[in-house]
Coordinates of C-alpha atoms and ligand atoms in Angstrom, one line a residue:
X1 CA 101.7 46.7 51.2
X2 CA 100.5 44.8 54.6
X3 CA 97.2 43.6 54.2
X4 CA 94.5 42.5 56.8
X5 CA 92.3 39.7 55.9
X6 CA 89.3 38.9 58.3
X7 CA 86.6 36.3 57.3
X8 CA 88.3 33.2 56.9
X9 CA 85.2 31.0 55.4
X10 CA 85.0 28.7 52.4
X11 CA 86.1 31.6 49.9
X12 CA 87.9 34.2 52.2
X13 CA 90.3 31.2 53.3
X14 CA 91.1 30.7 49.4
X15 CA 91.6 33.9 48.5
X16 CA 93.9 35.3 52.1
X17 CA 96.0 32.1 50.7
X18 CA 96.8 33.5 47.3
X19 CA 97.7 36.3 48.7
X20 CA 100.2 34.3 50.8
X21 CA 101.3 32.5 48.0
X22 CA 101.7 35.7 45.8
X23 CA 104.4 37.3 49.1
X24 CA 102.0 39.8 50.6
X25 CA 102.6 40.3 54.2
X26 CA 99.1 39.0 55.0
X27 CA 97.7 39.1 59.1
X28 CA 94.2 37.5 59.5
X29 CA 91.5 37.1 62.0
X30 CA 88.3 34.9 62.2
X31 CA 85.7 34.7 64.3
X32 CA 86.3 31.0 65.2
X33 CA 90.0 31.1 65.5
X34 CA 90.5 27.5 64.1
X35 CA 90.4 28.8 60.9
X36 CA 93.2 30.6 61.0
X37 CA 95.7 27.8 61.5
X38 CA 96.4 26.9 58.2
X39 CA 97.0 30.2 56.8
X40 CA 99.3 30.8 60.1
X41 CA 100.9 28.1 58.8
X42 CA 101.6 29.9 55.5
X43 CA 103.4 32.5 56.9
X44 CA 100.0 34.7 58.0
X45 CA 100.1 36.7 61.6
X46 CA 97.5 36.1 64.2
X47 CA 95.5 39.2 65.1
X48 CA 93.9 40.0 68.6
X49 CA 91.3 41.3 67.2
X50 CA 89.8 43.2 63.7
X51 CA 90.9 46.5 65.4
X52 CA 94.4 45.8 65.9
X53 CA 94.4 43.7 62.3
X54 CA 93.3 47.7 60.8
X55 CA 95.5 49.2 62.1
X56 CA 98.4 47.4 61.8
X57 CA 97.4 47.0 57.9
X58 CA 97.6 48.8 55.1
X59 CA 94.5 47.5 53.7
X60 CA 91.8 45.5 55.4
X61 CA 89.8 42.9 53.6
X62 CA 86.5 41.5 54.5
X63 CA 84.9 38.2 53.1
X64 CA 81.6 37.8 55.4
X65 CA 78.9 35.9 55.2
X66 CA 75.9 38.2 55.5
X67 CA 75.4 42.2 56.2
X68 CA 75.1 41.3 60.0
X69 CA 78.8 39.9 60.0
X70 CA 79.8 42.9 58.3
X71 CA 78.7 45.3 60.9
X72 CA 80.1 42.3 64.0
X73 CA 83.3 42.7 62.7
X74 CA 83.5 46.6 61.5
X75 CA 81.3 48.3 64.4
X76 CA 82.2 48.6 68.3
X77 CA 85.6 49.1 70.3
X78 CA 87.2 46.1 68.6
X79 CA 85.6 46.6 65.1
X80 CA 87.8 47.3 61.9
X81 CA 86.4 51.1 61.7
X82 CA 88.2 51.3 65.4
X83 CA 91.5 50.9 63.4
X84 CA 91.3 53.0 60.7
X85 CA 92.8 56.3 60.4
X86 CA 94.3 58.6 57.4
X87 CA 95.4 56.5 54.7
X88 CA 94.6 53.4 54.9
X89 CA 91.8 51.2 53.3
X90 CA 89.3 49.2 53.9
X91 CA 88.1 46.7 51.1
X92 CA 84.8 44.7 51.7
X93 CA 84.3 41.8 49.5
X94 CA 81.2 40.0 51.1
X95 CA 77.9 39.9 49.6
X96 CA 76.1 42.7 50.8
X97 CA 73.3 44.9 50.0
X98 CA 74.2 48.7 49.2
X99 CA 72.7 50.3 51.9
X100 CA 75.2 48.2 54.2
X101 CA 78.3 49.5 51.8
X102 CA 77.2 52.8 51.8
X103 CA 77.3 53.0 55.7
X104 CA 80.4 51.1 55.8
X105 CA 81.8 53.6 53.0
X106 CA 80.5 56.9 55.6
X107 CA 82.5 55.1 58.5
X108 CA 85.8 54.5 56.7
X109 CA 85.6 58.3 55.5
X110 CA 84.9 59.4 58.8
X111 CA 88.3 57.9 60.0
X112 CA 90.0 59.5 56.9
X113 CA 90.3 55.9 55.3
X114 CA 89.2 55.0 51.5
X115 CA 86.8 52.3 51.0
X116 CA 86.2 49.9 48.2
X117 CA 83.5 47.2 47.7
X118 CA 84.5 44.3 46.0
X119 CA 81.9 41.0 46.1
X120 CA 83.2 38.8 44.1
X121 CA 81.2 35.9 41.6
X122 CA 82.9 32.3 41.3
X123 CA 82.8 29.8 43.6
X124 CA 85.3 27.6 46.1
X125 CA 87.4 26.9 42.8
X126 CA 87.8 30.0 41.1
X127 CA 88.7 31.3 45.1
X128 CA 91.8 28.5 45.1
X129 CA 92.4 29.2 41.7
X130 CA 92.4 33.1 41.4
X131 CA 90.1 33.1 38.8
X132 CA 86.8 34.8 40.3
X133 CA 85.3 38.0 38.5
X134 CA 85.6 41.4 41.3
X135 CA 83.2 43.8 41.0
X136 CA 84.8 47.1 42.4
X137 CA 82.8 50.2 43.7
X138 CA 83.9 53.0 45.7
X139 CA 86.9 55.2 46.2
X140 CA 88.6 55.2 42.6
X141 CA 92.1 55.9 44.3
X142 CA 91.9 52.6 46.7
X143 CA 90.8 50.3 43.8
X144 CA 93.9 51.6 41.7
X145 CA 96.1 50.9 44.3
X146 CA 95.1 47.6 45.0
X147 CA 94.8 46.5 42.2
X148 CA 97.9 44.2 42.5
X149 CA 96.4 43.2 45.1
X150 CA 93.0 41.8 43.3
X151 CA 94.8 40.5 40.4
X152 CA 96.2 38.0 42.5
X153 CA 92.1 36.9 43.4
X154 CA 90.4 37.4 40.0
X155 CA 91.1 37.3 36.3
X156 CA 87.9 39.6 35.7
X157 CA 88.6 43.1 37.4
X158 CA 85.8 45.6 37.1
X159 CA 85.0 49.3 38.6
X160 CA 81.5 50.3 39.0
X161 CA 81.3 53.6 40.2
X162 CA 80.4 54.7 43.3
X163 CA 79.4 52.5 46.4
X164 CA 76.9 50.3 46.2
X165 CA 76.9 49.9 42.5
X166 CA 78.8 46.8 42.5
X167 CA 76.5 45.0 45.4
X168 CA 73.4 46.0 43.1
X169 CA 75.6 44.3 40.2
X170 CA 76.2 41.3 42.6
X171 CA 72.8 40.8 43.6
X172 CA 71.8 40.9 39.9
X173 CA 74.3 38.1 39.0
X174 CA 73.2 36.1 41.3
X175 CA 69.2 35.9 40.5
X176 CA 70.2 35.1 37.2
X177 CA 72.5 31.9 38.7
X178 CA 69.9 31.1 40.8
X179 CA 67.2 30.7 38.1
X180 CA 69.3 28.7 35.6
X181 CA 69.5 26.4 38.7
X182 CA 66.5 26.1 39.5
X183 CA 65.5 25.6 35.5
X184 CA 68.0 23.1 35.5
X185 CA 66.6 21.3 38.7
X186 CA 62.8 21.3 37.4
X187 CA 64.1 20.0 34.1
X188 CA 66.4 17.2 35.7
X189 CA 63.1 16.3 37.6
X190 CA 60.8 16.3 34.1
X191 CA 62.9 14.0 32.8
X192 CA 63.5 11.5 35.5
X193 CA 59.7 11.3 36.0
X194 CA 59.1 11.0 32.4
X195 CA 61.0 8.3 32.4
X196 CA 63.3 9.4 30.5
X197 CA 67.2 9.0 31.1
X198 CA 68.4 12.9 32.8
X199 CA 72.1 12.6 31.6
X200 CA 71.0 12.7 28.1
X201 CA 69.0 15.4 28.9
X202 CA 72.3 16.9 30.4
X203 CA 74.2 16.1 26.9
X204 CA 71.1 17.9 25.0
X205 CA 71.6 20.9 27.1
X206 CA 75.3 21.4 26.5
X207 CA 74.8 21.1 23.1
X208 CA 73.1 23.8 22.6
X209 CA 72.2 27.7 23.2
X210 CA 72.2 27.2 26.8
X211 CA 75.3 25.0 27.9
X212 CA 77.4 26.9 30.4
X213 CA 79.9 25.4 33.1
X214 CA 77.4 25.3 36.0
X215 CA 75.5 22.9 34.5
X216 CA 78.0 20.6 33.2
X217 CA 79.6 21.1 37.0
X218 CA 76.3 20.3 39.2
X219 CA 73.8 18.7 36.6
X220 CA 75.6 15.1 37.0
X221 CA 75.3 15.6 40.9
X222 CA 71.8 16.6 40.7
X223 CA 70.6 14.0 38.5
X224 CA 72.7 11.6 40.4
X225 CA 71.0 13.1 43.5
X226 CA 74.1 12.5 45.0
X227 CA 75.8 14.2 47.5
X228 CA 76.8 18.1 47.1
X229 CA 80.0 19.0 48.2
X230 CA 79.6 22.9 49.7
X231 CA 81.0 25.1 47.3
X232 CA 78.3 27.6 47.7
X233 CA 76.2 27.0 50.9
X234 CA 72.3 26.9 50.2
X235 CA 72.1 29.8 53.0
X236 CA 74.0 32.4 51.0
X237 CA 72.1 32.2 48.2
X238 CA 68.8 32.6 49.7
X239 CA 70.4 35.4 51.4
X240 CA 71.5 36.7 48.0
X241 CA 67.6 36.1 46.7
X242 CA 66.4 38.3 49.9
X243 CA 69.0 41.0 49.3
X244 CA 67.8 41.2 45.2
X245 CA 64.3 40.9 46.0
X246 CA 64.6 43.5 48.7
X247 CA 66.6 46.0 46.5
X248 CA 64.0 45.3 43.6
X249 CA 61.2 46.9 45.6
X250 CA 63.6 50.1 46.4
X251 CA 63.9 50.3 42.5
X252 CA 60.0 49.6 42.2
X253 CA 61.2 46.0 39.4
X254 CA 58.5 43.6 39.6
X255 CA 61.0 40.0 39.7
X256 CA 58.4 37.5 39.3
X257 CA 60.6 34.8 38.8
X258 CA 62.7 35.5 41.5
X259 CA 60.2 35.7 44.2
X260 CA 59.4 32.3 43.4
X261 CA 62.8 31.1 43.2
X262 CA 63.3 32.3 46.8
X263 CA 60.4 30.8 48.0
X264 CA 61.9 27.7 47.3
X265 CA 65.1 28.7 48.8
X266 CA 63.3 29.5 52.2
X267 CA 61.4 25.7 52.0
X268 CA 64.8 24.5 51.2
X269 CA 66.3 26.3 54.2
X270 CA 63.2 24.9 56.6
X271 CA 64.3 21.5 55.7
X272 CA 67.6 21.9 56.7
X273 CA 69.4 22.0 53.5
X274 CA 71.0 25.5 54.6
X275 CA 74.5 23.9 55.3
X276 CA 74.8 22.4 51.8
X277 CA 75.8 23.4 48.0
X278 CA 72.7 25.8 46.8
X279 CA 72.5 22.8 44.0
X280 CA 70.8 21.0 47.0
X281 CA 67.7 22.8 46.1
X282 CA 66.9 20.2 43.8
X283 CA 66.1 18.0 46.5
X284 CA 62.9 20.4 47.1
X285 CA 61.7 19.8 44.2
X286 CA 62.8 16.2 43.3
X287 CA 59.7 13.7 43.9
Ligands
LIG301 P1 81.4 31.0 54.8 O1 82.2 29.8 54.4 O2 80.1 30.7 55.5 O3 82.2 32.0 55.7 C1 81.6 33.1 56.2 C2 82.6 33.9 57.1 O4 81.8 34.9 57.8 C3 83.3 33.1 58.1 O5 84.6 33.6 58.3 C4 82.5 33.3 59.4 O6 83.2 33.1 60.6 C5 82.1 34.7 59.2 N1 81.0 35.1 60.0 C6 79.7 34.7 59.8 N2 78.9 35.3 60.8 C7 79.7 36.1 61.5 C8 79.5 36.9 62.6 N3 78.2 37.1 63.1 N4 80.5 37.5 63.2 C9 81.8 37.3 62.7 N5 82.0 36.6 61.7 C10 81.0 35.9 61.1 O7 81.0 31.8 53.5 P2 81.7 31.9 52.1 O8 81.1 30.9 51.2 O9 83.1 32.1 52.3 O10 81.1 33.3 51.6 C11 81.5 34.6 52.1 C12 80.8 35.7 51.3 O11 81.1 35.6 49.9 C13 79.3 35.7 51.4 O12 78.8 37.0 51.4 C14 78.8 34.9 50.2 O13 77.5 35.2 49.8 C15 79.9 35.4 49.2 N6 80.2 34.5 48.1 C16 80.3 33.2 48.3 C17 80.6 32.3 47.2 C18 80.7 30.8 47.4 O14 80.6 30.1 46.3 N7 80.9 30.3 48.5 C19 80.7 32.9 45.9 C20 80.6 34.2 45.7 C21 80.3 35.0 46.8 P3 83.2 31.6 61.3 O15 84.3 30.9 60.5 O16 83.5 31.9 62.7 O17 81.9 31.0 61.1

């Protein structure tokens, strides 16, 4: 099977590369076409452009960053939907919300292509390491049949149903991140101006009921306020908060936590945080 790849960011670049390393005759394209040098490297062809990466592929993958680099890269003269035609498939693994899979779904059907949705949860790590969960949606057949193909990204493959299901399940999984950080963040910060020493506070959490790997992997950093290396930049996950908040008043869910939690997000983002590990939030609310 010759797969596409376009979207070559902090988790696309991971998982284009375990496809590489798994012998899949992989082509890529990126916006900024630096990015493509090390999976070249690896064996990977250069595209001219997302059109002529469709439709010299079997399957097209997408890992964007937000519903507006979806449509840059599937839309216009040179866009992905420009290459498609009977047969093929086009998988889109960004973050998205369902209304933007649905519409990419209609487009790949109009060429007489399948399309799957597949965001994924798991960070830079899980990428490199092929461990991340894949949420599937869409055209049963395409998911079946690339299935080899995921189980060389994940170790948790699920299918959803029809389009959009898996963004809505996305979206969902990632409030639910996103408050246990922001808990963990306002508790860190309870301690420390209590006067009281946050690592144990750390050890007391992992101890108990609540002890999960995200905190033992960023509460050291945020009580350390040290430095966050980028696994999951601030600016996705506020982008995430927008997309759940914005599908939770299509569904008429009151998320009164959430729009909180975003609100947060958005001061982080105005103080230039955007850039850094979403764990950086804790510097908003750190005295
Ligand atoms: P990233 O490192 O910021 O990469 C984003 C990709 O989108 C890059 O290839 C970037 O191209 C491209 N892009 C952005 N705007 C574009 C535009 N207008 N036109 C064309 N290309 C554009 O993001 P990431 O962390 O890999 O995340 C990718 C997706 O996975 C996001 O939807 C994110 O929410 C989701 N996700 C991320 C994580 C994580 O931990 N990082 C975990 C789960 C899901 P350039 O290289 O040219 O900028």
């Amino acid at each position: 099977m010759k797969i596409g790849f376009i979207g070559l960011g902090i988790m696309g670049s991971a998982m284009a590369t375990n496809l590489l390393k798994a012998g899949f005759n992989v082509t890529v394209w990126n916006r900024s076409i630096d990015k493509c040098s090390p999976l070249i490297g690896l064996g990977a062809t250069l595209a001219a452009s997302p059109r002529s990466l469709a439709e010299s592929a079997d399957v097209t993958i997408a890992m964007m960053a937000t519903p507006a680099a979806v449509q840059s890269v599937r839309d216009g003269d040179e866009g992905i939907v420009a290459g498609l035609s009977a047969g093929k498939g086009y998988l889109d693994m960004s973050t998205v919300d369902a209304d933007t899979s649905m519409k990419s779904a209609m487009l790949a059907h109009e060429k007489g292509a399948l399309f799957l949705e597949a965001p994924v949860a798991g960070s830079r790590k899980p990428a490199e390491d092929a461990t991340l969960t894949i949420m599937a949606a869409g055209d049963r057949e395409l998911y079946d049949s690339s299935l080899p193909v995921l189980e060389k990204m994940g170790k948790k493959i699920m299918f959803l149903g029809e389009t959009g299901n898996a963004a809505r399940m996305k979206l969902a999984n990632n409030l639910v991140m996103c408050g246990m950080l922001t808990a963990l963040s306002e508790g860190i910060a309870l301690a420390a101006g209590s006067g009281l020493d946050s690592s144990q506070l750390l050890e007391v959490l992992d101890s108990g009921a609540v002890a999960n790997p995200m905190f033992r992997m960023k509460g050291p950093q945020i009580a350390a306020n040290r430095d966050f290396p980028t696994a999951f930049p601030l600016k996705h996950m506020q982008k995430d908060l927008r997309l759940a908040l914005q599908l939770a008043e299509e569904v008429g869910q009151p998320l009164f936590a959430t729009a909180t939690i975003n609100e947060l997000y958005k001061a982080a983002l105005a103080q230039g945080l955007g850039e850094q590990d979403f764990a950086a939030v804790s510097r908003v609310i750190m005295k």
